[in-house]
């Protein structure tokens, strides 16, 4: 019995090895391709525990695990030319899944990197064509969604030939290149300067209108004030003359005396002027007779002639 124990242990180990090498597990995020001597014999798309022939190292049965989830492939800094002739830089990505493991194995040997390399070329060409038919503003408008759908439709035949299904295509960034950015900045700067000059011109025009209106109002106000002052001055002169006439009619002698005193005050003002008059002149009648005797035809007036300084 003791001699058989090592043999049983060896047999058990071999059996365990055979069972282990014949079992493989596929989880919910995977697919499995069973290869026998390099040929596809089965594809497992449902999660679970499966069996195959052992001795994978002898090329009997091999299992290649394929992703069964949505994958993402990014493509950055694609240089595209729009319909206006200018160049822009675009970042985009593709969301795809492996829906045909057999074709995927046959086309790219089940290599995700090789499949994405082929998609890169097709995506680059599709983006260039879609942008080439439109202007830059289209990528910033509601047309952006239709552009992404158009790129996805163009990629689907190429993806299907690789065993892939395009789930979505998204444009992450559409930006100006360095030279176009500078040109756009210069153009926007010139437009803003022109707009600022138009606004200044409108301001100067409005200011000129306001000043002209203010000057006209000043002239009108001054004219009205001058007219009002002339009217008031005329009314004052009329009232003054009426008062003098009333005073003269009440006492003619006193009025003549008052006028003579006013004339003396004006004529004898100490201005250094020398007057030569006869003593019995009518002008001095109140000096000779305080009662104002003599000729009383009129009140004395200021002399009309002077003789030197």
Coordinates of C-alpha atoms in Angstrom, one line a residue:
X1 CA 0.0 0.0 0.0
X2 CA 2.8 2.3 0.8
X3 CA 4.4 1.7 -2.6
X4 CA 1.2 2.7 -4.4
X5 CA 0.8 6.0 -2.5
X6 CA 3.4 8.0 -4.6
X7 CA 1.8 6.6 -7.8
X8 CA -1.6 7.7 -6.7
X9 CA -0.3 11.2 -5.8
X10 CA 1.2 11.5 -9.2
X11 CA -1.9 10.3 -10.9
X12 CA -4.0 12.7 -8.9
X13 CA -1.7 15.7 -9.7
X14 CA -1.9 14.9 -13.4
X15 CA -5.7 14.6 -13.2
X16 CA -5.9 17.9 -11.4
X17 CA -3.6 19.6 -13.9
X18 CA -5.7 18.2 -16.8
X19 CA -8.9 19.4 -15.2
X20 CA -7.4 22.9 -14.4
X21 CA -6.0 23.3 -18.0
X22 CA -9.4 22.2 -19.4
X23 CA -11.4 24.8 -17.5
X24 CA -11.7 28.5 -18.2
X25 CA -14.0 31.2 -16.8
X26 CA -15.7 34.1 -18.7
X27 CA -17.0 37.0 -16.7
X28 CA -19.7 39.5 -17.6
X29 CA -17.2 41.9 -19.2
X30 CA -15.5 39.4 -21.4
X31 CA -15.9 37.2 -24.4
X32 CA -13.7 34.1 -25.2
X33 CA -12.5 32.7 -28.5
X34 CA -11.5 29.0 -28.3
X35 CA -8.7 28.2 -30.8
X36 CA -7.6 24.8 -31.8
X37 CA -4.3 24.7 -33.6
X38 CA -4.8 28.4 -34.5
X39 CA -8.3 27.9 -35.9
X40 CA -11.5 29.3 -34.2
X41 CA -13.6 26.4 -33.0
X42 CA -15.9 28.2 -30.6
X43 CA -16.9 31.7 -29.2
X44 CA -18.2 32.1 -25.7
X45 CA -20.2 35.4 -25.3
X46 CA -22.1 34.5 -22.1
X47 CA -20.4 34.6 -18.7
X48 CA -19.8 31.2 -17.0
X49 CA -17.5 28.2 -16.5
X50 CA -16.5 26.4 -19.7
X51 CA -14.3 23.5 -20.7
X52 CA -11.8 22.9 -23.5
X53 CA -9.2 20.4 -24.4
X54 CA -6.2 20.5 -22.1
X55 CA -2.6 20.9 -23.1
X56 CA -2.7 24.4 -24.4
X57 CA 1.0 24.4 -24.6
X58 CA 0.8 21.8 -27.3
X59 CA -1.5 24.1 -29.4
X60 CA -4.4 21.8 -28.7
X61 CA -6.9 24.4 -27.4
X62 CA -6.1 28.0 -26.5
X63 CA -8.5 30.6 -25.2
X64 CA -8.2 34.3 -26.2
X65 CA -10.1 36.7 -24.0
X66 CA -11.8 39.6 -25.8
X67 CA -13.4 42.6 -24.1
X68 CA -17.2 42.7 -24.0
X69 CA -17.7 46.3 -22.9
X70 CA -17.7 49.7 -24.5
X71 CA -14.1 50.9 -25.2
X72 CA -12.9 54.4 -25.8
X73 CA -10.4 55.5 -28.3
X74 CA -9.1 59.2 -28.3
X75 CA -7.6 61.0 -31.2
X76 CA -6.0 64.4 -30.3
X77 CA -4.7 67.4 -32.3
X78 CA -6.1 66.5 -35.7
X79 CA -5.3 69.3 -38.2
X80 CA -8.4 69.9 -40.4
X81 CA -9.1 72.5 -43.0
X82 CA -12.6 74.1 -43.2
X83 CA -14.4 75.4 -46.3
X84 CA -12.9 78.8 -45.8
X85 CA -9.4 77.5 -46.2
X86 CA -8.2 78.0 -42.7
X87 CA -6.8 75.2 -40.5
X88 CA -8.1 74.2 -37.0
X89 CA -7.1 71.6 -34.4
X90 CA -9.7 69.0 -33.4
X91 CA -9.8 66.5 -30.5
X92 CA -12.3 63.6 -30.9
X93 CA -13.0 60.2 -29.5
X94 CA -14.8 57.0 -30.5
X95 CA -16.8 54.8 -28.2
X96 CA -17.0 51.3 -29.7
X97 CA -17.5 47.6 -28.8
X98 CA -16.4 44.3 -30.2
X99 CA -19.6 42.7 -31.5
X100 CA -18.1 40.0 -33.7
X101 CA -15.3 38.2 -32.0
X102 CA -14.6 35.9 -35.0
X103 CA -14.2 38.7 -37.4
X104 CA -12.2 40.7 -34.9
X105 CA -9.8 37.7 -34.5
X106 CA -9.5 37.2 -38.2
X107 CA -9.0 40.9 -39.1
X108 CA -6.6 42.1 -36.4
X109 CA -5.7 38.8 -34.6
X110 CA -7.8 40.0 -31.6
X111 CA -5.5 43.0 -31.0
X112 CA -7.2 46.1 -29.7
X113 CA -4.2 48.3 -30.4
X114 CA -4.1 47.2 -34.1
X115 CA -7.8 47.8 -34.4
X116 CA -7.5 51.3 -33.0
X117 CA -4.6 52.0 -35.3
X118 CA -6.8 51.3 -38.3
X119 CA -9.7 53.3 -36.8
X120 CA -7.3 56.2 -36.3
X121 CA -6.7 56.5 -40.1
X122 CA -10.4 56.3 -40.9
X123 CA -11.4 58.8 -38.2
X124 CA -8.8 61.3 -39.3
X125 CA -10.1 61.0 -42.9
X126 CA -13.8 61.3 -41.9
X127 CA -13.1 64.4 -39.7
X128 CA -11.2 66.1 -42.5
X129 CA -14.0 65.4 -45.0
X130 CA -16.8 66.6 -42.7
X131 CA -15.0 69.8 -41.7
X132 CA -14.0 70.5 -45.2
X133 CA -17.6 70.8 -46.2
X134 CA -18.4 73.3 -43.5
X135 CA -17.1 76.5 -41.9
X136 CA -15.6 76.8 -38.5
X137 CA -18.8 78.1 -37.0
X138 CA -20.6 74.9 -37.7
X139 CA -18.6 73.0 -35.0
X140 CA -19.8 75.6 -32.5
X141 CA -23.5 75.6 -33.5
X142 CA -26.3 73.1 -33.4
X143 CA -24.9 71.5 -36.5
X144 CA -22.2 69.9 -34.3
X145 CA -24.4 67.0 -33.5
X146 CA -25.1 66.2 -37.1
X147 CA -21.4 66.4 -37.8
X148 CA -20.7 63.8 -35.2
X149 CA -23.4 61.5 -36.6
X150 CA -22.0 61.9 -40.1
X151 CA -18.5 60.9 -38.9
X152 CA -20.0 57.9 -37.1
X153 CA -21.9 56.7 -40.2
X154 CA -18.8 57.0 -42.2
X155 CA -16.8 54.9 -39.7
X156 CA -19.3 52.1 -39.3
X157 CA -18.5 50.1 -42.5
X158 CA -14.8 50.2 -41.7
X159 CA -15.5 49.2 -38.1
X160 CA -17.8 46.4 -39.1
X161 CA -15.0 44.9 -41.2
X162 CA -12.9 44.7 -38.0
X163 CA -15.7 43.1 -36.0
X164 CA -16.5 46.4 -34.2
X165 CA -19.6 48.4 -33.7
X166 CA -19.4 52.2 -33.4
X167 CA -21.4 53.3 -30.4
X168 CA -20.7 57.0 -30.5
X169 CA -18.4 59.7 -31.9
X170 CA -17.7 62.9 -30.0
X171 CA -15.8 66.0 -30.9
X172 CA -14.2 67.2 -27.7
X173 CA -12.5 70.3 -28.9
X174 CA -12.3 72.5 -32.0
X175 CA -9.7 75.2 -31.7
X176 CA -7.8 77.6 -33.8
X177 CA -4.2 76.9 -34.8
X178 CA -1.6 79.4 -33.6
X179 CA -1.5 81.3 -36.9
X180 CA -5.2 81.4 -37.4
X181 CA -5.7 82.4 -33.7
X182 CA -3.4 85.4 -34.3
X183 CA -5.2 86.4 -37.5
X184 CA -8.6 86.0 -35.7
X185 CA -7.4 88.1 -32.8
X186 CA -6.1 90.9 -35.2
X187 CA -9.4 90.9 -37.1
X188 CA -11.4 91.1 -33.9
X189 CA -9.2 93.8 -32.6
X190 CA -9.6 95.8 -35.8
X191 CA -13.4 95.3 -35.6
X192 CA -13.5 96.5 -32.0
X193 CA -11.4 99.5 -32.8
X194 CA -13.7 100.4 -35.7
X195 CA -16.7 100.0 -33.5
X196 CA -15.1 102.2 -30.8
X197 CA -14.4 104.9 -33.4
X198 CA -18.0 104.7 -34.6
X199 CA -19.2 105.1 -31.0
X200 CA -16.9 108.1 -30.4
X201 CA -18.1 109.7 -33.6
X202 CA -21.7 109.3 -32.5
X203 CA -20.8 110.8 -29.1
X204 CA -19.1 113.8 -30.7
X205 CA -22.2 114.3 -32.9
X206 CA -24.5 114.1 -29.9
X207 CA -22.3 116.5 -28.0
X208 CA -22.3 119.0 -30.9
X209 CA -26.1 118.8 -31.0
X210 CA -26.4 119.3 -27.3
X211 CA -24.0 122.3 -27.3
X212 CA -25.8 123.9 -30.3
X213 CA -29.1 123.4 -28.5
X214 CA -27.7 124.9 -25.3
X215 CA -26.2 127.9 -27.1
X216 CA -29.5 128.5 -28.8
X217 CA -31.3 128.4 -25.5
X218 CA -28.7 130.8 -24.0
X219 CA -29.3 133.3 -26.8
X220 CA -33.1 132.9 -26.4
X221 CA -32.9 133.4 -22.7
X222 CA -30.6 136.4 -23.0
X223 CA -32.9 137.9 -25.7
X224 CA -35.9 137.4 -23.5
X225 CA -34.1 138.9 -20.5
X226 CA -33.0 141.9 -22.6
X227 CA -36.5 142.4 -23.9
X228 CA -37.9 142.2 -20.4
X229 CA -35.3 144.6 -19.1
X230 CA -36.1 147.1 -21.9
X231 CA -39.8 146.9 -21.1
X232 CA -39.1 147.4 -17.4
X233 CA -36.7 150.3 -18.1
X234 CA -39.3 152.0 -20.4
X235 CA -42.0 151.5 -17.7
X236 CA -39.6 153.0 -15.1
X237 CA -38.8 156.0 -17.3
X238 CA -42.5 156.6 -18.0
X239 CA -43.3 156.4 -14.3
X240 CA -40.3 158.8 -13.5
X241 CA -41.5 161.3 -16.1
X242 CA -45.0 161.1 -14.8
X243 CA -43.7 161.8 -11.2
X244 CA -41.7 164.8 -12.5
X245 CA -44.7 166.1 -14.4
X246 CA -46.9 165.8 -11.4
X247 CA -44.4 167.5 -9.1
X248 CA -43.9 170.4 -11.7
X249 CA -47.7 170.9 -11.9
X250 CA -48.0 171.2 -8.1
X251 CA -45.2 173.9 -7.5
X252 CA -43.6 175.4 -10.6
X253 CA -41.3 177.8 -8.7
X254 CA -39.9 175.0 -6.5
X255 CA -39.4 172.8 -9.5
X256 CA -37.5 175.6 -11.3
X257 CA -35.4 176.1 -8.2
X258 CA -34.7 172.3 -7.9
X259 CA -33.6 172.2 -11.6
X260 CA -31.3 175.2 -11.1
X261 CA -29.7 173.5 -8.1
X262 CA -29.1 170.4 -10.1
X263 CA -27.6 172.4 -12.9
X264 CA -25.3 174.2 -10.5
X265 CA -24.2 170.8 -9.0
X266 CA -23.3 169.5 -12.5
X267 CA -21.7 172.7 -13.8
X268 CA -19.7 173.5 -10.7
X269 CA -18.3 170.0 -10.2
X270 CA -14.7 170.4 -9.1
X271 CA -13.2 168.9 -12.2
X272 CA -10.7 171.8 -12.8
X273 CA -12.7 173.3 -15.7
X274 CA -12.8 177.1 -15.9
X275 CA -16.0 178.9 -17.1
X276 CA -16.3 182.5 -18.2
X277 CA -19.8 183.8 -17.7
X278 CA -21.4 187.3 -17.2
X279 CA -22.5 187.9 -13.6
X280 CA -26.0 189.0 -14.8
X281 CA -26.4 185.8 -16.8
X282 CA -29.7 183.9 -16.5
X283 CA -27.7 181.0 -15.1
X284 CA -26.8 182.9 -11.9
X285 CA -30.2 184.5 -11.3
X286 CA -30.6 182.6 -8.0
X287 CA -27.2 183.9 -6.9
X288 CA -28.3 187.5 -7.4
X289 CA -31.9 187.1 -6.1
X290 CA -32.7 184.2 -3.7
X291 CA -36.3 184.6 -4.6
X292 CA -35.5 183.9 -8.3
X293 CA -36.6 187.3 -9.5
X294 CA -35.9 188.6 -13.0
X295 CA -36.6 186.6 -16.1
X296 CA -38.5 183.4 -15.1
X297 CA -39.1 182.0 -18.5
X298 CA -37.1 178.9 -17.9
X299 CA -34.8 177.3 -15.4
X300 CA -31.0 177.8 -16.0
X301 CA -29.3 175.1 -18.0
X302 CA -25.6 174.1 -17.8
X303 CA -23.3 176.3 -20.0
X304 CA -22.7 175.0 -23.4
X305 CA -19.2 176.5 -23.9
X306 CA -16.0 176.2 -21.8
X307 CA -12.8 178.0 -22.1
X308 CA -9.7 176.0 -21.6
X309 CA -8.5 174.3 -18.5

